[in-house]
C-alpha positions in Angstrom: 0.0 0.0 0.0 1.5 3.3 -1.1 0.6 6.9 0.0 -0.6 7.9 -3.5 -3.1 5.0 -3.5 -4.5 6.2 -0.3 -4.8 9.7 -1.6 -6.5 8.6 -4.8 -9.0 6.4 -2.9 -9.9 9.1 -0.4 -10.4 11.7 -3.2 -12.6 9.3 -5.1 -14.6 8.4 -1.9 -15.2 12.1 -1.5 -16.3 12.9 -5.1 -17.8 9.5 -5.9 -16.6 10.3 -9.4 -13.5 8.8 -10.9 -13.1 11.6 -13.5 -13.3 14.4 -11.0 -11.1 12.5 -8.6 -8.4 12.1 -11.3 -8.6 15.9 -12.1 -8.2 16.8 -8.4 -5.2 14.4 -8.0 -3.7 15.7 -11.3 -3.4 12.3 -12.8 -5.1 10.5 -15.7 -8.3 8.6 -15.0 -6.7 5.2 -16.1 -3.8 5.8 -13.7 -6.2 6.5 -10.8 -8.3 3.5 -11.6 -5.2 1.2 -11.7 -4.0 2.5 -8.4 -7.4 1.9 -6.7 -7.7 -1.5 -8.3 -4.3 -2.5 -6.9 -5.4 -1.2 -3.5 -8.5 -3.4 -3.7 -6.3 -6.4 -4.6 -4.2 -5.7 -1.5 -7.2 -5.3 0.8 -9.0 -8.4 -0.7 -12.2 -6.8 -1.8 -14.0 -4.0 -3.8 -14.0 -0.5 -2.4 -16.5 1.0 -4.9 -19.7 -0.3 -6.5 -20.8 1.2 -9.8 -24.5 1.3 -10.8 -25.0 2.9 -14.2 -23.8 6.5 -13.8 -23.6 6.4 -10.0 -20.7 5.2 -7.8 -21.0 4.1 -4.2 -18.7 3.0 -1.5 -19.0 -0.7 -0.5 -19.1 -1.7 3.1 -15.3 -2.4 2.9 -14.9 1.1 1.3 -16.8 2.7 4.1 -14.6 1.1 6.8 -11.4 1.8 4.8 -12.4 5.4 4.3 -12.4 5.9 8.1 -9.1 4.1 8.7 -7.2 5.3 5.7 -8.4 8.9 6.4 -6.6 8.7 9.8 -3.5 7.3 8.0 -3.5 10.1 5.6 -3.9 12.7 8.3 -1.1 11.2 10.3 1.1 11.1 7.2 0.5 14.7 6.4 1.3 15.7 10.0 4.5 13.7 9.8 5.5 15.5 6.6 4.6 18.8 8.1 6.7 18.1 11.2 9.6 17.0 9.0 9.4 20.1 6.9 9.3 22.3 10.0 12.3 20.5 11.5 14.4 20.8 8.3 13.4 24.4 7.9 14.3 25.1 11.5 10.8 25.7 12.6 10.2 24.5 16.2 13.4 22.5 16.0 14.7 21.5 19.5 18.2 22.5 20.4 19.8 21.5 23.8 22.9 23.4 24.6 25.0 22.9 27.7 27.0 25.9 29.0 29.6 25.2 31.6 28.7 27.0 34.8 32.0 28.9 34.9 31.4 30.6 31.5 30.0 34.1 32.1 27.1 35.7 30.5 28.9 38.7 29.2 29.9 37.0 26.0 27.4 34.2 25.7 24.0 36.1 26.1 24.7 38.6 23.2 25.5 35.6 21.0 22.4 33.7 22.0 20.3 36.8 21.5 21.7 37.1 18.0 21.2 33.4 17.2 17.5 33.5 18.2 17.0 36.6 16.1 18.5 34.8 13.0 16.8 31.5 13.8 13.5 32.4 15.6 12.0 29.0 14.9 14.6 27.0 16.9 13.4 26.0 20.4 16.6 26.6 22.4 17.1 25.1 25.8 20.1 26.1 27.9 21.5 23.7 30.6 23.9 24.6 33.3 26.6 21.9 33.4 29.8 21.2 35.3 33.0 19.8 33.9 32.1 16.5 35.6 28.7 15.9 33.9 29.5 17.5 30.6 30.9 14.4 28.9 28.0 12.3 30.0 25.4 14.8 28.7 27.0 15.0 25.3 27.6 11.3 24.8 24.2 10.3 26.0 22.5 12.7 23.7 20.9 14.7 26.5 22.9 17.7 25.1 23.3 18.5 21.4 26.4 20.6 21.9 28.1 22.6 24.7 30.2 25.6 25.5 33.1 24.9 27.8 36.5 26.0 28.8 38.9 23.4 30.1 42.6 23.5 30.9 43.3 20.2 29.1 42.4 18.8 25.6 39.2 16.8 25.2 39.1 13.2 24.2 39.1 12.2 20.5 35.3 11.5 20.8 34.6 15.2 20.6 35.0 17.9 17.9 35.7 21.5 19.1 35.5 25.0 17.6 37.6 27.6 19.5 35.5 30.6 20.2 37.7 32.9 22.3 40.5 33.0 24.8 40.3 34.6 28.3 42.6 35.2 31.2 42.2 34.1 34.8 42.1 37.1 37.0 42.1 37.8 40.7 38.9 39.5 42.0 38.9 41.6 45.1 37.0 44.6 46.7 37.8 48.2 45.7 39.8 48.9 48.9 42.1 45.9 48.6 45.8 46.4 48.1 45.6 44.7 44.7 43.9 47.9 43.4 47.2 49.6 43.2 48.7 46.9 41.0 48.5 46.3 37.2 48.7 42.6 37.5 48.9 40.0 40.3 52.0 37.7 40.3 50.8 34.5 41.8 53.2 34.9 44.8 51.1 37.9 45.9 48.3 35.5 46.8 50.3 34.3 49.9 48.4 34.6 53.1 45.3 36.0 51.4 41.8 34.9 52.5 40.7 32.8 49.6 37.2 32.0 48.5 37.2 28.6 46.8 35.2 28.1 43.6 34.3 24.4 43.7 33.3 24.2 40.0 36.4 25.9 38.8 38.0 23.8 36.0 41.5 25.0 37.1 40.9 24.3 40.8 43.1 21.2 41.1 45.9 22.6 39.0 45.7 26.0 40.7 46.2 24.5 44.2 48.9 22.2 42.9 50.7 25.3 41.5 50.4 27.0 44.9 51.8 23.9 46.6 54.8 23.8 44.3 55.6 27.5 44.8 55.1 27.1 48.6 52.3 29.7 48.5 49.8 29.3 51.3 46.3 30.8 51.2 43.7 30.6 53.8 40.5 29.0 52.4 37.6 30.7 54.2 34.7 29.7 52.2 33.8 27.1 49.5 30.9 27.4 47.1 29.4 26.2 43.8 27.5 29.4 43.5 29.4 31.9 41.4 27.1 34.8 42.3 27.3 34.2 46.0 31.1 34.1 45.9 31.5 37.3 43.9 29.2 39.1 46.3 31.2 37.8 49.2 34.3 39.2 47.5 32.5 42.6 47.1 31.8 42.6 50.8 35.5 42.1 51.6 35.3 38.5 52.8 38.2 37.4 50.7 39.6 37.2 47.2 39.2 34.6 44.4 40.4 33.6 41.0 37.9 33.6 38.1 37.8 33.9 34.3 37.7 37.5 33.3 34.5 37.3 31.4 32.7 35.5 34.2 32.5 38.5 36.5 28.9 39.4 36.9 28.7 41.5 40.1 29.2 45.3 39.6 31.9 46.8 41.8 34.2 43.7 42.0 37.7 44.7 40.9 40.0 42.4 39.0 43.6 42.1 37.8 45.2 39.4 35.6 47.2 36.6 37.3 50.8 36.5 36.1 53.9 34.4 36.8 52.6 32.3 35.2 49.8 33.7 33.1 46.8 31.4 33.3 44.5 31.3 30.3 41.7 29.2 29.0 40.1 28.6 25.6 36.3 28.7 25.4 35.2 26.2 22.9 32.0 24.8 21.3 31.9 21.0 21.6 30.0 18.4 19.6 30.3 14.6 19.5 32.7 13.5 16.8 31.1 11.5 14.0 27.5 12.1 15.2 25.2 13.4 12.4 24.2 17.0 13.3 20.6 18.1 13.0 20.0 21.3 11.0 19.5 23.2 14.3 22.8 22.0 15.7 24.6 22.8 12.4 23.1 26.3 12.4 24.3 26.8 16.0 27.8 25.6 15.1 28.0 27.8 12.0 26.8 30.9 13.8 29.1 30.4 16.7 32.1 29.9 14.4 31.6 33.2 12.6 30.5 35.3 15.6 32.8 38.1 16.7 33.0 36.9 20.4 35.5 39.6 21.5 34.1 42.5 19.5 
């Protein structure tokens, strides 16, 4: 049973006239008649009964009109859904953004993307370095923005978006305000507020240990907004990516000796076929002026 047979049958059932049905379907009457005859052979009985110049549906035809009408409606809905998806109308897109990536650079891009592709249903997920891989590999995320100090596995493809420095953040009255940069040795004996989701956290404390630099950890938090407000209130200092600062009034200077940098990248699963929505997101991200 083919879709055009169903369409020919339903049109004939509506018009009860083979000539008018052929005209509506834009086919010759013999072609329409052959298609319906083949459908009757597949179903095992006649669908129409002709009496002189009148055509009627048989009992089988009545039943098939109801069932095949539903099939036709479902098929049309499926074609419409496919067209919308391929034309980026109501296309779902699940993007993970690592929790340490600030909004200063990402929100303007997302706003532009939605303006260019208003039909895409974009959902943003806050992810940590620990659950990022699982989300991508399981398909719960289509792609992700992240910034890690090490290279990813070969299972992922990356597009570099921009580079940013790690900076020390502190209140306005802190001694760091008089400095143009903060050599890492200057952190010694400072009250430190520990960002638990920081992707550099382990390597940062290892660097301090190797340099015999001791800081006093006063507070640990997964909440970036809380920690920055605590810095603003003079409760301590912290280290953070420069574009992740979101609290007005917090001061910052770049960390030096050594410089600590990270690349923010767009990540997809290598070899996985991209939907049109994912491909559109990758293309727009690759050409966007992230640091403009």
